[in-house]
GROMACS .gro file of C-alpha atoms in nm:
model
  363
    1UNK     CA    1   8.027  11.509   8.328
    2UNK     CA    2   7.821  11.200   8.255
    3UNK     CA    3   7.877  11.235   7.884
    4UNK     CA    4   8.250  11.182   7.936
    5UNK     CA    5   8.191  10.832   8.067
    6UNK     CA    6   8.138  10.527   7.854
    7UNK     CA    7   7.798  10.396   7.970
    8UNK     CA    8   7.718  10.061   7.816
    9UNK     CA    9   7.517   9.748   7.857
   10UNK     CA   10   7.775   9.475   7.801
   11UNK     CA   11   7.760   9.106   7.879
   12UNK     CA   12   7.485   9.154   8.131
   13UNK     CA   13   7.669   9.415   8.340
   14UNK     CA   14   7.513   9.760   8.358
   15UNK     CA   15   7.752  10.033   8.459
   16UNK     CA   16   7.575  10.304   8.665
   17UNK     CA   17   7.762  10.603   8.529
   18UNK     CA   18   7.707  10.838   8.819
   19UNK     CA   19   7.902  10.618   9.057
   20UNK     CA   20   8.235  10.685   8.888
   21UNK     CA   21   8.154  11.024   8.744
   22UNK     CA   22   8.379  11.208   8.989
   23UNK     CA   23   8.728  11.260   8.840
   24UNK     CA   24   8.615  11.090   8.518
   25UNK     CA   25   8.842  11.325   8.328
   26UNK     CA   26   9.134  11.130   8.470
   27UNK     CA   27   9.027  10.776   8.385
   28UNK     CA   28   8.795  10.564   8.177
   29UNK     CA   29   8.570  10.301   8.335
   30UNK     CA   30   8.593   9.969   8.152
   31UNK     CA   31   8.352   9.691   8.062
   32UNK     CA   32   8.059   9.810   8.271
   33UNK     CA   33   8.081   9.560   8.555
   34UNK     CA   34   8.042   9.731   8.892
   35UNK     CA   35   7.828   9.437   9.007
   36UNK     CA   36   8.140   9.225   9.052
   37UNK     CA   37   8.199   9.127   9.411
   38UNK     CA   38   8.524   8.943   9.344
   39UNK     CA   39   8.771   9.018   9.066
   40UNK     CA   40   9.146   8.999   9.014
   41UNK     CA   41   9.401   9.211   8.825
   42UNK     CA   42   9.478   9.160   8.458
   43UNK     CA   43   9.770   8.944   8.354
   44UNK     CA   44   9.857   8.869   7.993
   45UNK     CA   45   9.545   9.070   7.899
   46UNK     CA   46   9.311   8.833   8.083
   47UNK     CA   47   9.144   8.882   8.423
   48UNK     CA   48   8.980   8.629   8.651
   49UNK     CA   49   8.637   8.726   8.787
   50UNK     CA   50   8.367   8.554   8.988
   51UNK     CA   51   8.027   8.522   8.819
   52UNK     CA   52   7.779   8.376   9.066
   53UNK     CA   53   7.938   8.058   9.196
   54UNK     CA   54   8.179   8.020   8.904
   55UNK     CA   55   8.516   8.154   8.794
   56UNK     CA   56   8.548   8.296   8.445
   57UNK     CA   57   8.807   8.500   8.257
   58UNK     CA   58   8.756   8.835   8.085
   59UNK     CA   59   8.955   8.952   7.784
   60UNK     CA   60   9.107   9.299   7.763
   61UNK     CA   61   8.798   9.395   7.559
   62UNK     CA   62   8.561   9.285   7.836
   63UNK     CA   63   8.441   8.967   7.666
   64UNK     CA   64   8.396   8.652   7.872
   65UNK     CA   65   8.597   8.348   7.771
   66UNK     CA   66   8.372   8.045   7.708
   67UNK     CA   67   8.526   7.821   7.974
   68UNK     CA   68   8.388   7.863   8.325
   69UNK     CA   69   8.449   7.646   8.627
   70UNK     CA   70   8.311   7.603   8.976
   71UNK     CA   71   8.436   7.842   9.239
   72UNK     CA   72   8.626   7.674   9.522
   73UNK     CA   73   8.847   7.780   9.807
   74UNK     CA   74   9.154   7.735   9.588
   75UNK     CA   75   9.246   8.033   9.373
   76UNK     CA   76   9.330   7.904   9.024
   77UNK     CA   77   9.591   8.169   8.946
   78UNK     CA   78   9.645   8.386   8.640
   79UNK     CA   79   9.741   8.345   8.278
   80UNK     CA   80  10.111   8.274   8.242
   81UNK     CA   81  10.289   8.164   7.924
   82UNK     CA   82   9.951   8.166   7.748
   83UNK     CA   83   9.797   7.911   7.984
   84UNK     CA   84   9.566   7.932   8.285
   85UNK     CA   85   9.503   7.660   8.542
   86UNK     CA   86   9.146   7.535   8.582
   87UNK     CA   87   8.990   7.248   8.774
   88UNK     CA   88   8.679   7.028   8.776
   89UNK     CA   89   8.435   6.971   9.065
   90UNK     CA   90   8.599   6.630   9.101
   91UNK     CA   91   8.934   6.790   9.175
   92UNK     CA   92   9.111   6.729   8.842
   93UNK     CA   93   9.328   7.002   8.691
   94UNK     CA   94   9.387   7.117   8.335
   95UNK     CA   95   9.476   7.431   8.138
   96UNK     CA   96   9.300   7.667   7.898
   97UNK     CA   97   9.448   7.898   7.634
   98UNK     CA   98   9.380   8.274   7.594
   99UNK     CA   99   9.070   8.196   7.386
  100UNK     CA  100   8.925   7.996   7.676
  101UNK     CA  101   8.965   7.659   7.505
  102UNK     CA  102   9.076   7.355   7.703
  103UNK     CA  103   9.415   7.270   7.551
  104UNK     CA  104   9.556   7.047   7.827
  105UNK     CA  105   9.291   6.806   7.953
  106UNK     CA  106   9.170   6.794   8.313
  107UNK     CA  107   9.359   6.480   8.409
  108UNK     CA  108   9.595   6.588   8.685
  109UNK     CA  109   9.544   6.528   9.057
  110UNK     CA  110   9.779   6.816   9.135
  111UNK     CA  111   9.892   7.105   8.919
  112UNK     CA  112  10.036   7.453   8.950
  113UNK     CA  113  10.031   7.751   8.713
  114UNK     CA  114  10.289   7.773   8.435
  115UNK     CA  115  10.610   7.965   8.494
  116UNK     CA  116  10.906   7.983   8.257
  117UNK     CA  117  10.692   7.770   8.017
  118UNK     CA  118  10.680   7.470   8.256
  119UNK     CA  119  10.426   7.359   8.517
  120UNK     CA  120  10.441   7.117   8.811
  121UNK     CA  121  10.186   6.832   8.783
  122UNK     CA  122  10.103   6.492   8.928
  123UNK     CA  123   9.922   6.216   8.733
  124UNK     CA  124   9.912   5.837   8.759
  125UNK     CA  125  10.234   5.820   8.953
  126UNK     CA  126  10.409   6.082   8.738
  127UNK     CA  127  10.552   6.368   8.942
  128UNK     CA  128  10.732   6.637   8.748
  129UNK     CA  129  10.695   6.912   8.489
  130UNK     CA  130  10.501   6.950   8.164
  131UNK     CA  131  10.549   7.203   7.884
  132UNK     CA  132  10.276   7.431   7.747
  133UNK     CA  133  10.161   7.155   7.509
  134UNK     CA  134  10.108   6.909   7.796
  135UNK     CA  135  10.416   6.701   7.719
  136UNK     CA  136  10.582   6.547   8.025
  137UNK     CA  137  10.938   6.676   8.002
  138UNK     CA  138  11.095   6.629   8.348
  139UNK     CA  139  11.016   6.339   8.581
  140UNK     CA  140  11.117   6.334   8.947
  141UNK     CA  141  10.891   6.056   9.074
  142UNK     CA  142  11.021   5.919   9.406
  143UNK     CA  143  11.308   6.168   9.397
  144UNK     CA  144  11.188   6.497   9.545
  145UNK     CA  145  10.903   6.557   9.786
  146UNK     CA  146  10.838   6.914   9.672
  147UNK     CA  147  10.881   7.075   9.330
  148UNK     CA  148  10.841   7.451   9.286
  149UNK     CA  149  10.781   7.661   8.973
  150UNK     CA  150  11.073   7.748   8.747
  151UNK     CA  151  11.190   8.108   8.753
  152UNK     CA  152  11.502   8.250   8.590
  153UNK     CA  153  11.542   7.903   8.429
  154UNK     CA  154  11.591   7.728   8.765
  155UNK     CA  155  11.360   7.568   9.022
  156UNK     CA  156  11.396   7.500   9.392
  157UNK     CA  157  11.332   7.138   9.496
  158UNK     CA  158  11.339   6.983   9.839
  159UNK     CA  159  11.279   6.679  10.053
  160UNK     CA  160  11.099   6.698  10.385
  161UNK     CA  161  11.283   6.424  10.571
  162UNK     CA  162  11.124   6.265  10.876
  163UNK     CA  163  10.937   6.576  10.983
  164UNK     CA  164  10.814   6.857  10.765
  165UNK     CA  165  10.967   7.132  10.978
  166UNK     CA  166  11.301   6.992  11.097
  167UNK     CA  167  11.471   6.799  10.818
  168UNK     CA  168  11.422   7.014  10.509
  169UNK     CA  169  11.682   6.968  10.238
  170UNK     CA  170  11.670   7.232   9.964
  171UNK     CA  171  11.852   7.236   9.632
  172UNK     CA  172  11.814   7.376   9.280
  173UNK     CA  173  11.771   7.216   8.937
  174UNK     CA  174  11.794   7.352   8.583
  175UNK     CA  175  11.561   7.287   8.289
  176UNK     CA  176  11.753   6.974   8.196
  177UNK     CA  177  11.666   6.830   8.536
  178UNK     CA  178  12.027   6.856   8.649
  179UNK     CA  179  12.108   6.944   9.009
  180UNK     CA  180  12.305   7.268   8.997
  181UNK     CA  181  12.290   7.336   9.371
  182UNK     CA  182  12.299   7.021   9.590
  183UNK     CA  183  12.028   6.961   9.849
  184UNK     CA  184  12.239   7.094  10.134
  185UNK     CA  185  12.036   7.397  10.242
  186UNK     CA  186  11.775   7.426  10.515
  187UNK     CA  187  11.585   7.682  10.308
  188UNK     CA  188  11.601   7.852   9.971
  189UNK     CA  189  11.343   8.102   9.853
  190UNK     CA  190  11.258   8.128   9.485
  191UNK     CA  191  11.507   8.299   9.256
  192UNK     CA  192  11.450   8.654   9.141
  193UNK     CA  193  11.687   8.842   8.912
  194UNK     CA  194  11.922   8.543   8.938
  195UNK     CA  195  11.952   8.549   9.318
  196UNK     CA  196  11.775   8.376   9.607
  197UNK     CA  197  11.753   8.410   9.984
  198UNK     CA  198  11.902   8.100  10.148
  199UNK     CA  199  12.027   7.952  10.474
  200UNK     CA  200  12.213   7.632  10.557
  201UNK     CA  201  12.124   7.592  10.924
  202UNK     CA  202  11.775   7.546  11.069
  203UNK     CA  203  11.811   7.820  11.329
  204UNK     CA  204  12.082   8.016  11.151
  205UNK     CA  205  12.075   8.336  10.954
  206UNK     CA  206  12.006   8.386  10.586
  207UNK     CA  207  12.205   8.540  10.304
  208UNK     CA  208  12.186   8.573   9.926
  209UNK     CA  209  12.309   8.306   9.683
  210UNK     CA  210  12.360   8.308   9.307
  211UNK     CA  211  12.269   8.025   9.068
  212UNK     CA  212  12.585   7.833   9.158
  213UNK     CA  213  12.494   7.827   9.527
  214UNK     CA  214  12.769   8.073   9.617
  215UNK     CA  215  12.683   8.322   9.890
  216UNK     CA  216  12.726   8.673   9.751
  217UNK     CA  217  12.592   8.807  10.081
  218UNK     CA  218  12.678   8.596  10.389
  219UNK     CA  219  12.423   8.440  10.627
  220UNK     CA  220  12.417   8.721  10.879
  221UNK     CA  221  12.057   8.838  10.855
  222UNK     CA  222  11.744   8.727  11.039
  223UNK     CA  223  11.502   8.830  10.764
  224UNK     CA  224  11.559   8.920  10.398
  225UNK     CA  225  11.308   8.989  10.122
  226UNK     CA  226  11.351   8.887   9.758
  227UNK     CA  227  11.597   9.079   9.542
  228UNK     CA  228  11.436   9.354   9.336
  229UNK     CA  229  11.630   9.590   9.110
  230UNK     CA  230  11.955   9.482   9.274
  231UNK     CA  231  11.842   9.564   9.628
  232UNK     CA  232  11.708   9.354   9.913
  233UNK     CA  233  11.514   9.461  10.222
  234UNK     CA  234  11.637   9.337  10.561
  235UNK     CA  235  11.491   9.344  10.911
  236UNK     CA  236  11.691   9.357  11.232
  237UNK     CA  237  11.591   9.141  11.529
  238UNK     CA  238  11.703   9.407  11.777
  239UNK     CA  239  11.475   9.688  11.662
  240UNK     CA  240  11.243   9.510  11.415
  241UNK     CA  241  11.315   9.798  11.177
  242UNK     CA  242  11.368   9.760  10.804
  243UNK     CA  243  11.636   9.884  10.565
  244UNK     CA  244  11.803   9.779  10.238
  245UNK     CA  245  12.129   9.619  10.125
  246UNK     CA  246  12.276   9.574   9.779
  247UNK     CA  247  12.413   9.255   9.625
  248UNK     CA  248  12.753   9.322   9.780
  249UNK     CA  249  12.599   9.321  10.125
  250UNK     CA  250  12.648   9.695  10.166
  251UNK     CA  251  12.380   9.875  10.364
  252UNK     CA  252  12.237  10.132  10.125
  253UNK     CA  253  11.940  10.233  10.342
  254UNK     CA  254  11.969  10.208  10.722
  255UNK     CA  255  11.716  10.003  10.919
  256UNK     CA  256  11.497  10.291  11.036
  257UNK     CA  257  11.156  10.204  10.891
  258UNK     CA  258  10.857  10.021  11.036
  259UNK     CA  259  10.792   9.844  10.709
  260UNK     CA  260  10.908   9.865  10.348
  261UNK     CA  261  10.811   9.744  10.003
  262UNK     CA  262  11.043   9.633   9.725
  263UNK     CA  263  11.206   9.857   9.468
  264UNK     CA  264  11.000   9.900   9.152
  265UNK     CA  265  11.062  10.166   8.889
  266UNK     CA  266  11.354  10.281   9.106
  267UNK     CA  267  11.141  10.358   9.413
  268UNK     CA  268  11.029  10.167   9.724
  269UNK     CA  269  10.755  10.262   9.966
  270UNK     CA  270  10.855  10.293  10.332
  271UNK     CA  271  10.653  10.343  10.650
  272UNK     CA  272  10.788  10.573  10.922
  273UNK     CA  273  10.732  10.567  11.299
  274UNK     CA  274  10.425  10.785  11.258
  275UNK     CA  275  10.271  10.515  11.034
  276UNK     CA  276  10.285  10.742  10.732
  277UNK     CA  277  10.402  10.611  10.397
  278UNK     CA  278  10.640  10.772  10.150
  279UNK     CA  279  10.886  10.660   9.882
  280UNK     CA  280  11.265  10.647   9.873
  281UNK     CA  281  11.525  10.585   9.603
  282UNK     CA  282  11.817  10.343   9.632
  283UNK     CA  283  12.030  10.613   9.794
  284UNK     CA  284  11.779  10.630  10.076
  285UNK     CA  285  11.662  10.976   9.974
  286UNK     CA  286  11.293  11.045  10.039
  287UNK     CA  287  11.164  11.152   9.698
  288UNK     CA  288  10.791  11.133   9.776
  289UNK     CA  289  10.708  11.261  10.123
  290UNK     CA  290  10.535  11.082  10.410
  291UNK     CA  291  10.183  11.195  10.337
  292UNK     CA  292   9.998  10.872  10.269
  293UNK     CA  293   9.791  10.651  10.497
  294UNK     CA  294   9.883  10.355  10.277
  295UNK     CA  295  10.061  10.290   9.947
  296UNK     CA  296  10.177  10.004   9.727
  297UNK     CA  297  10.461   9.926   9.490
  298UNK     CA  298  10.501  10.118   9.165
  299UNK     CA  299  10.387   9.927   8.859
  300UNK     CA  300  10.382  10.061   8.504
  301UNK     CA  301  10.475  10.404   8.637
  302UNK     CA  302  10.188  10.428   8.887
  303UNK     CA  303  10.142  10.343   9.254
  304UNK     CA  304   9.817  10.308   9.446
  305UNK     CA  305   9.813  10.542   9.745
  306UNK     CA  306   9.561  10.639  10.012
  307UNK     CA  307   9.492  10.952  10.213
  308UNK     CA  308   9.247  11.041  10.487
  309UNK     CA  309   8.970  11.268  10.368
  310UNK     CA  310   8.609  11.363  10.439
  311UNK     CA  311   8.336  11.182  10.246
  312UNK     CA  312   7.966  11.236  10.315
  313UNK     CA  313   8.061  11.433  10.628
  314UNK     CA  314   8.256  11.136  10.761
  315UNK     CA  315   8.626  11.065  10.779
  316UNK     CA  316   8.730  10.811  10.518
  317UNK     CA  317   9.045  10.663  10.371
  318UNK     CA  318   9.032  10.675   9.991
  319UNK     CA  319   9.272  10.541   9.728
  320UNK     CA  320   9.394  10.688   9.403
  321UNK     CA  321   9.708  10.664   9.188
  322UNK     CA  322  10.024  10.875   9.187
  323UNK     CA  323  10.314  10.890   8.942
  324UNK     CA  324  10.685  10.901   9.024
  325UNK     CA  325  10.671  11.281   9.033
  326UNK     CA  326  10.421  11.262   9.323
  327UNK     CA  327  10.131  11.392   9.117
  328UNK     CA  328   9.782  11.244   9.145
  329UNK     CA  329   9.715  11.082   8.809
  330UNK     CA  330   9.382  10.962   8.947
  331UNK     CA  331   9.255  11.147   9.254
  332UNK     CA  332   9.161  10.946   9.568
  333UNK     CA  333   8.810  10.816   9.500
  334UNK     CA  334   8.809  10.446   9.585
  335UNK     CA  335   8.782  10.217   9.885
  336UNK     CA  336   9.072  10.006   9.756
  337UNK     CA  337   9.304  10.004   9.457
  338UNK     CA  338   9.523   9.731   9.310
  339UNK     CA  339   9.850   9.779   9.119
  340UNK     CA  340   9.833   9.876   8.753
  341UNK     CA  341   9.877   9.570   8.529
  342UNK     CA  342   9.840   9.554   8.152
  343UNK     CA  343   9.747   9.923   8.166
  344UNK     CA  344   9.440   9.857   8.382
  345UNK     CA  345   9.358   9.908   8.749
  346UNK     CA  346   9.114   9.717   8.968
  347UNK     CA  347   8.934   9.941   9.218
  348UNK     CA  348   8.646   9.904   9.462
  349UNK     CA  349   8.372  10.133   9.592
  350UNK     CA  350   8.037  10.114   9.770
  351UNK     CA  351   7.716  10.052   9.576
  352UNK     CA  352   7.397  10.036   9.784
  353UNK     CA  353   7.597   9.945  10.095
  354UNK     CA  354   7.782   9.668   9.911
  355UNK     CA  355   8.147   9.681   9.813
  356UNK     CA  356   8.182   9.632   9.437
  357UNK     CA  357   8.480   9.614   9.202
  358UNK     CA  358   8.546   9.760   8.858
  359UNK     CA  359   8.832   9.804   8.612
  360UNK     CA  360   8.955  10.146   8.505
  361UNK     CA  361   9.240  10.285   8.298
  362UNK     CA  362   9.394  10.630   8.294
  363UNK     CA  363   9.311  10.864   8.007
   0.00000   0.00000   0.00000
């Protein structure tokens, strides 16, 4: 069994092969870094990890990028559009490229990760967006209090008024800086698939708008999630149960669940009254039964799922990965499991009474 595992000494991380030997026929352990106490999923073939008191990025081959920066309470984010946000001990922000080279200098007092090839920054009175080369392309100094990342080629902007909670005025701009939805809303969530959750009144309901600001679903709901695969989860105030509607406002899944995820790969996880998790399709049909203690969204054809089992003569909840046919692709072996991204999964397990993290991929 041990011979099936890749046991290497790489970049100072020794991978103790016996720890992940169980079920090794189903997956390959990557990079040899079970000593990691904090790590994050891959995105654009780069993963953020904590090395001592610093952040550093790993490549998809397990190599460390040369740029490292002091760990702080603020999470720097992930690679997006070939750029990753970093910051100095003095609180200045900049961006590195996938090779770990600083390509946009640490000169901003405020910055957010790139999205749709633009990033929100503040510097020397400039308040607006830069492109991936660091060029200031949209300025909104003294115009909007809050700028949010672009998504679907639009960005939500708003002013806070006299008080942060009472006088919010939300609107939407395009990449030319033009207002395409006037600041007449009390709230607008970020756009997804061309639609956003929005409401005009402070204590009123919410509905779904398109990029013109038109309500395609009226403001009759207390709580709505983002649109995913043309469906949107809703919660009723009367029962606190969850169901789903489509973009015509038609109820496609009744509000009978304790909690739900979003649709991914055509399926959404749902939690029943017995606190068991299963998966439904957009017709509301249960296609994967309620047999899990916990589960997450499908990603790249896999979903992390947990079952109760016996480990070392004690009851334990262990995570593995299932496919859309409800087959275990990787048997439950881990204390936690993150969604599959870039073909890799981040899992955790106990090593000498300490919870450690490692990356794996299915064979």
